[in-house]
Coordinates of C-alpha atoms and ligand atoms in Angstrom, one line a residue:
M1 CA -4.9 -17.4 -29.1
K2 CA -2.7 -18.3 -26.8
T3 CA 0.0 -15.5 -28.4
L4 CA -2.9 -13.2 -28.6
I5 CA -3.4 -13.3 -24.7
A6 CA 0.4 -12.9 -24.2
L7 CA 0.6 -10.0 -25.8
I8 CA -2.2 -8.3 -24.0
L9 CA -0.6 -9.3 -20.9
A10 CA 2.9 -7.7 -22.3
A11 CA 1.1 -4.4 -22.8
F12 CA -0.3 -4.2 -19.5
A13 CA 3.1 -5.2 -17.8
A14 CA 4.5 -2.6 -20.0
S15 CA 2.3 0.2 -19.1
A16 CA 2.4 -0.6 -15.4
V17 CA 6.6 0.2 -15.6
A18 CA 5.9 3.2 -17.5
D19 CA 4.2 5.0 -14.7
G20 CA 6.0 3.8 -12.3
G21 CA 3.8 1.0 -11.1
S22 CA 5.9 -1.8 -10.5
R23 CA 8.0 -0.7 -8.2
L24 CA 5.7 -1.9 -5.1
T25 CA 6.2 -5.8 -6.7
A26 CA 7.2 -7.7 -3.9
P27 CA 6.9 -12.1 -4.2
N28 CA 3.6 -12.8 -2.3
N29 CA 3.3 -14.4 1.0
P30 CA 0.7 -16.2 1.7
K31 CA 0.6 -15.9 5.4
W32 CA 1.0 -12.0 5.6
K33 CA -1.6 -11.4 2.7
A34 CA -3.9 -13.5 4.7
E35 CA -3.3 -12.2 8.3
C36 CA -2.7 -8.4 7.6
G37 CA -4.9 -8.0 4.4
S38 CA -8.2 -8.9 6.5
C39 CA -9.1 -5.9 7.7
H40 CA -7.6 -3.9 5.6
L41 CA -5.3 -4.3 2.3
A42 CA -2.3 -5.5 3.0
Y43 CA 0.3 -2.9 2.7
P44 CA 3.1 -3.7 1.0
P45 CA 6.8 -4.0 2.6
Q46 CA 8.5 -1.6 0.7
L47 CA 6.4 1.3 2.5
L48 CA 7.7 1.4 5.9
T49 CA 11.3 0.9 7.5
A50 CA 12.6 -2.2 9.3
D51 CA 12.6 -0.3 12.0
N52 CA 9.0 0.7 11.8
W53 CA 7.9 -2.9 11.0
R54 CA 9.3 -4.1 14.1
S55 CA 7.9 -1.4 16.4
L56 CA 4.7 -1.8 14.5
M57 CA 4.6 -6.1 14.6
G58 CA 6.1 -6.0 18.3
G59 CA 2.6 -3.8 19.7
L60 CA -0.1 -6.0 17.5
D61 CA -2.2 -6.3 21.0
R62 CA -3.1 -2.3 20.7
H63 CA -2.4 -1.5 16.8
F64 CA -4.5 1.7 15.9
G65 CA -7.0 0.5 17.8
A66 CA -7.4 -3.1 17.2
N67 CA -6.5 -6.4 18.5
A68 CA -4.5 -8.0 15.6
T69 CA -2.2 -10.5 18.0
L70 CA -0.9 -13.5 16.4
T71 CA 0.9 -16.4 17.9
P72 CA 4.6 -16.2 17.6
Q73 CA 5.1 -18.3 15.0
E74 CA 3.1 -16.0 12.4
N75 CA 4.2 -12.9 13.7
T76 CA 8.0 -14.1 13.1
E77 CA 7.2 -15.4 10.4
I78 CA 5.7 -11.9 8.7
L79 CA 8.2 -9.8 10.3
A80 CA 11.0 -11.4 8.3
Y81 CA 9.2 -11.0 5.1
L82 CA 8.0 -7.4 6.2
E83 CA 12.1 -6.9 7.3
R84 CA 13.2 -8.3 4.2
Y85 CA 11.4 -6.1 1.3
S86 CA 11.2 -3.5 3.6
A87 CA 12.4 0.0 2.7
S88 CA 15.7 2.0 3.3
S89 CA 15.4 5.4 2.8
P90 CA 14.3 7.4 5.9
A91 CA 11.3 9.1 3.8
H92 CA 9.4 5.7 4.5
S93 CA 9.6 6.2 8.3
A94 CA 7.0 7.3 10.5
T95 CA 7.3 7.7 14.2
T96 CA 3.1 7.0 14.2
L97 CA 4.2 4.0 12.1
R98 CA 1.5 4.9 9.3
I99 CA 3.1 4.6 6.0
S100 CA 0.3 7.8 5.4
D101 CA 2.2 9.8 7.5
T102 CA 5.7 9.4 6.0
P103 CA 7.5 12.1 3.9
W104 CA 7.3 10.1 1.0
F105 CA 3.4 9.3 1.4
R106 CA 2.9 13.5 1.7
R107 CA 5.1 13.6 -1.2
E108 CA 3.7 11.5 -3.8
H109 CA 0.2 12.7 -2.9
R110 CA 0.8 16.1 -2.5
E111 CA -1.5 17.0 -5.5
V112 CA -4.1 15.1 -3.8
A113 CA -7.1 18.0 -2.8
A114 CA -7.3 18.0 0.6
K115 CA -11.2 17.6 0.8
L116 CA -10.7 13.9 -1.6
W117 CA -9.3 12.7 1.9
T118 CA -12.4 13.2 3.7
Q119 CA -15.0 12.0 1.2
A120 CA -17.4 9.3 2.8
A121 CA -16.3 6.8 -0.2
V122 CA -12.2 7.2 1.3
K123 CA -12.9 8.3 5.0
S124 CA -9.5 7.8 5.8
R125 CA -5.5 7.9 4.2
S126 CA -5.2 4.3 5.1
N127 CA -7.9 3.4 3.0
C128 CA -5.2 3.0 0.2
A129 CA -8.1 1.2 -2.2
A130 CA -10.5 3.8 -2.5
C131 CA -8.6 5.3 -5.2
H132 CA -5.7 2.6 -5.8
T133 CA -8.6 0.6 -7.5
A134 CA -6.1 -2.1 -8.8
A135 CA -3.6 -2.3 -5.3
E136 CA -5.2 -5.8 -4.1
R137 CA -3.8 -7.7 -6.9
G138 CA -0.3 -5.2 -6.6
N139 CA -0.8 -2.5 -8.8
W140 CA -0.1 0.9 -7.7
S141 CA -0.1 2.7 -11.1
E142 CA -1.3 5.8 -12.1
S143 CA -3.6 4.2 -14.4
S144 CA -5.7 2.4 -12.4
I145 CA -6.2 5.4 -9.6
R146 CA -9.9 6.8 -9.9
L147 CA -10.7 9.6 -7.6
P148 CA -13.9 8.8 -5.4
G149 CA -16.9 9.3 -7.8
G150 CA -15.0 7.5 -10.5
Q151 CA -12.7 9.8 -12.4
R152 CA -9.9 8.7 -13.6
W153 CA -6.5 10.4 -12.2
K154 CA -5.0 10.5 -15.7
D155 CA -8.4 12.8 -16.9
R156 CA -8.7 15.2 -14.2
D157 CA -8.8 18.8 -15.0
Ligands
LIG1 C1 -8.0 -6.9 13.6 C2 -7.8 -6.1 12.1 C3 -6.4 -5.5 11.9 C4 -5.8 -6.6 11.4 C5 -5.3 -8.1 11.3 C6 -4.3 -5.7 11.5 N1 -5.0 -4.7 11.1 FE1 -3.4 -3.1 10.7 N2 -5.0 -1.6 10.9 C7 -6.0 -1.7 11.4 C8 -6.8 -0.5 11.5 C9 -8.4 -0.3 12.3 C10 -6.0 0.4 11.3 C11 -6.1 1.9 11.3 C12 -6.8 2.4 9.8 C13 -7.7 3.7 9.8 O1 -6.6 4.7 10.6 O2 -7.9 3.8 9.1 C14 -4.5 0.0 10.6 C15 -3.3 0.1 10.3 C16 -2.5 0.1 9.5 C17 -1.2 0.8 9.2 C18 -1.0 2.2 8.8 C19 -1.8 2.5 7.8 C20 -1.4 4.1 7.2 O3 -2.2 4.5 7.6 O4 -0.3 4.2 6.8 C21 -0.3 -0.3 8.9 C22 1.1 0.0 8.0 C23 -1.2 -1.3 9.1 N3 -2.3 -1.2 9.8 C24 0.0 -3.0 9.4 C25 -0.4 -4.0 9.6 C26 -0.4 -5.4 9.4 C27 1.2 -5.5 8.9 C28 -0.7 -6.4 9.4 C29 -0.2 -7.8 9.8 C30 0.6 -8.4 11.0 C31 -2.2 -5.6 10.4 N4 -2.0 -4.4 9.8 C32 -3.3 -6.2 10.5 C33 -6.5 -3.0 11.5 C34 -5.7 -4.3 11.6
LIG2 C1 -7.8 9.8 -2.1 C2 -7.1 9.2 -2.9 C3 -5.9 8.2 -2.8 C4 -5.5 7.7 -1.7 C5 -7.0 7.1 0.0 C6 -4.4 6.9 -1.4 N1 -4.0 7.4 -2.6 FE1 -1.7 6.8 -3.1 N2 -2.5 7.9 -5.1 C7 -3.3 8.9 -5.6 C8 -2.9 9.5 -6.5 C9 -4.3 10.6 -7.0 C10 -2.0 9.3 -6.9 C11 -1.0 10.1 -8.1 C12 -0.5 11.5 -7.1 C13 0.2 12.5 -8.4 O1 0.6 11.6 -9.5 O2 0.4 13.2 -8.4 C14 -1.7 8.3 -5.9 C15 -0.3 8.3 -6.0 C16 0.5 7.0 -5.2 C17 1.8 6.1 -5.7 C18 2.6 6.4 -6.8 C19 1.9 5.6 -8.0 C20 2.5 5.7 -9.5 O3 3.0 5.1 -9.8 O4 3.4 7.0 -9.2 C21 1.4 5.6 -4.7 C22 2.6 4.0 -4.6 C23 0.4 5.5 -3.6 N3 -0.3 6.7 -4.2 C24 0.4 4.4 -2.2 C25 -0.6 4.5 -1.6 C26 -0.8 4.1 -0.5 C27 0.0 2.9 0.2 C28 -2.1 4.7 0.1 C29 -3.2 3.9 1.7 C30 -1.5 3.9 2.7 C31 -3.1 5.5 -1.2 N4 -1.7 5.8 -1.9 C32 -3.6 6.0 -0.5 C33 -4.8 8.9 -4.3 C34 -4.6 7.9 -3.4

């Protein structure tokens, strides 16, 4: 039984690697997950540059219309984590400090039809989990993407 479970897990891991979904794995940080995952999904550190994370963490009192202020200690710890696993490429940088405005995001989603972003079930590009159904568990692979309505991305026409 243990062997069977191990084989199944290995198969899942292999499929995640095959379609690139494993690129966003970073060791978990419980404080980051709790504090930055309470209003929305905890966005992976690899999706913004260190400069962008520093600006974002420096303005948590006016965070996209919300107040997400932390204690100074929490802020320092979480920023260190974000910086450590941040992106180095300028394709992951946006003056708005939004992952969804970076050149990387636009390229990665260029085949996603404009009307999908505004559907009630999605509302905003920031709502990653509306389509990336396993992203909370760190799995961004294409095989786990469902479009609003439930269609698998891979099965679309
Ligand atoms: C009090 C609620 C709240 C907390 C806590 C919070 N955020 Fe946010 N965050 C928001 C809101 C609201 C938005 C805007 C969402 C939208 O436009 O749909 C947002 C957007 C973002 C975006 C831009 C998403 C995009 O479109 O690419 C990033 C990056 C982000 N948050 C990072 C963080 C980090 C890092 C933390 C932890 C330090 C954090 N957030 C904690 C409310 C919060
Ligand atoms: C409307 C649905 C939708 C939303 C919302 C969405 N995505 Fe995506 N995402 C997709 C689709 C569909 C693809 C595959 C596009 C393709 O293959 O051309 C994709 C691809 C990706 C990939 C590449 C996956 C791989 O293995 O190649 C990543 C990473 C990703 N998205 C991250 C995000 C992040 C981060 C957010 C939120 C800030 C987000 N997405 C919001 C639909 C969405």
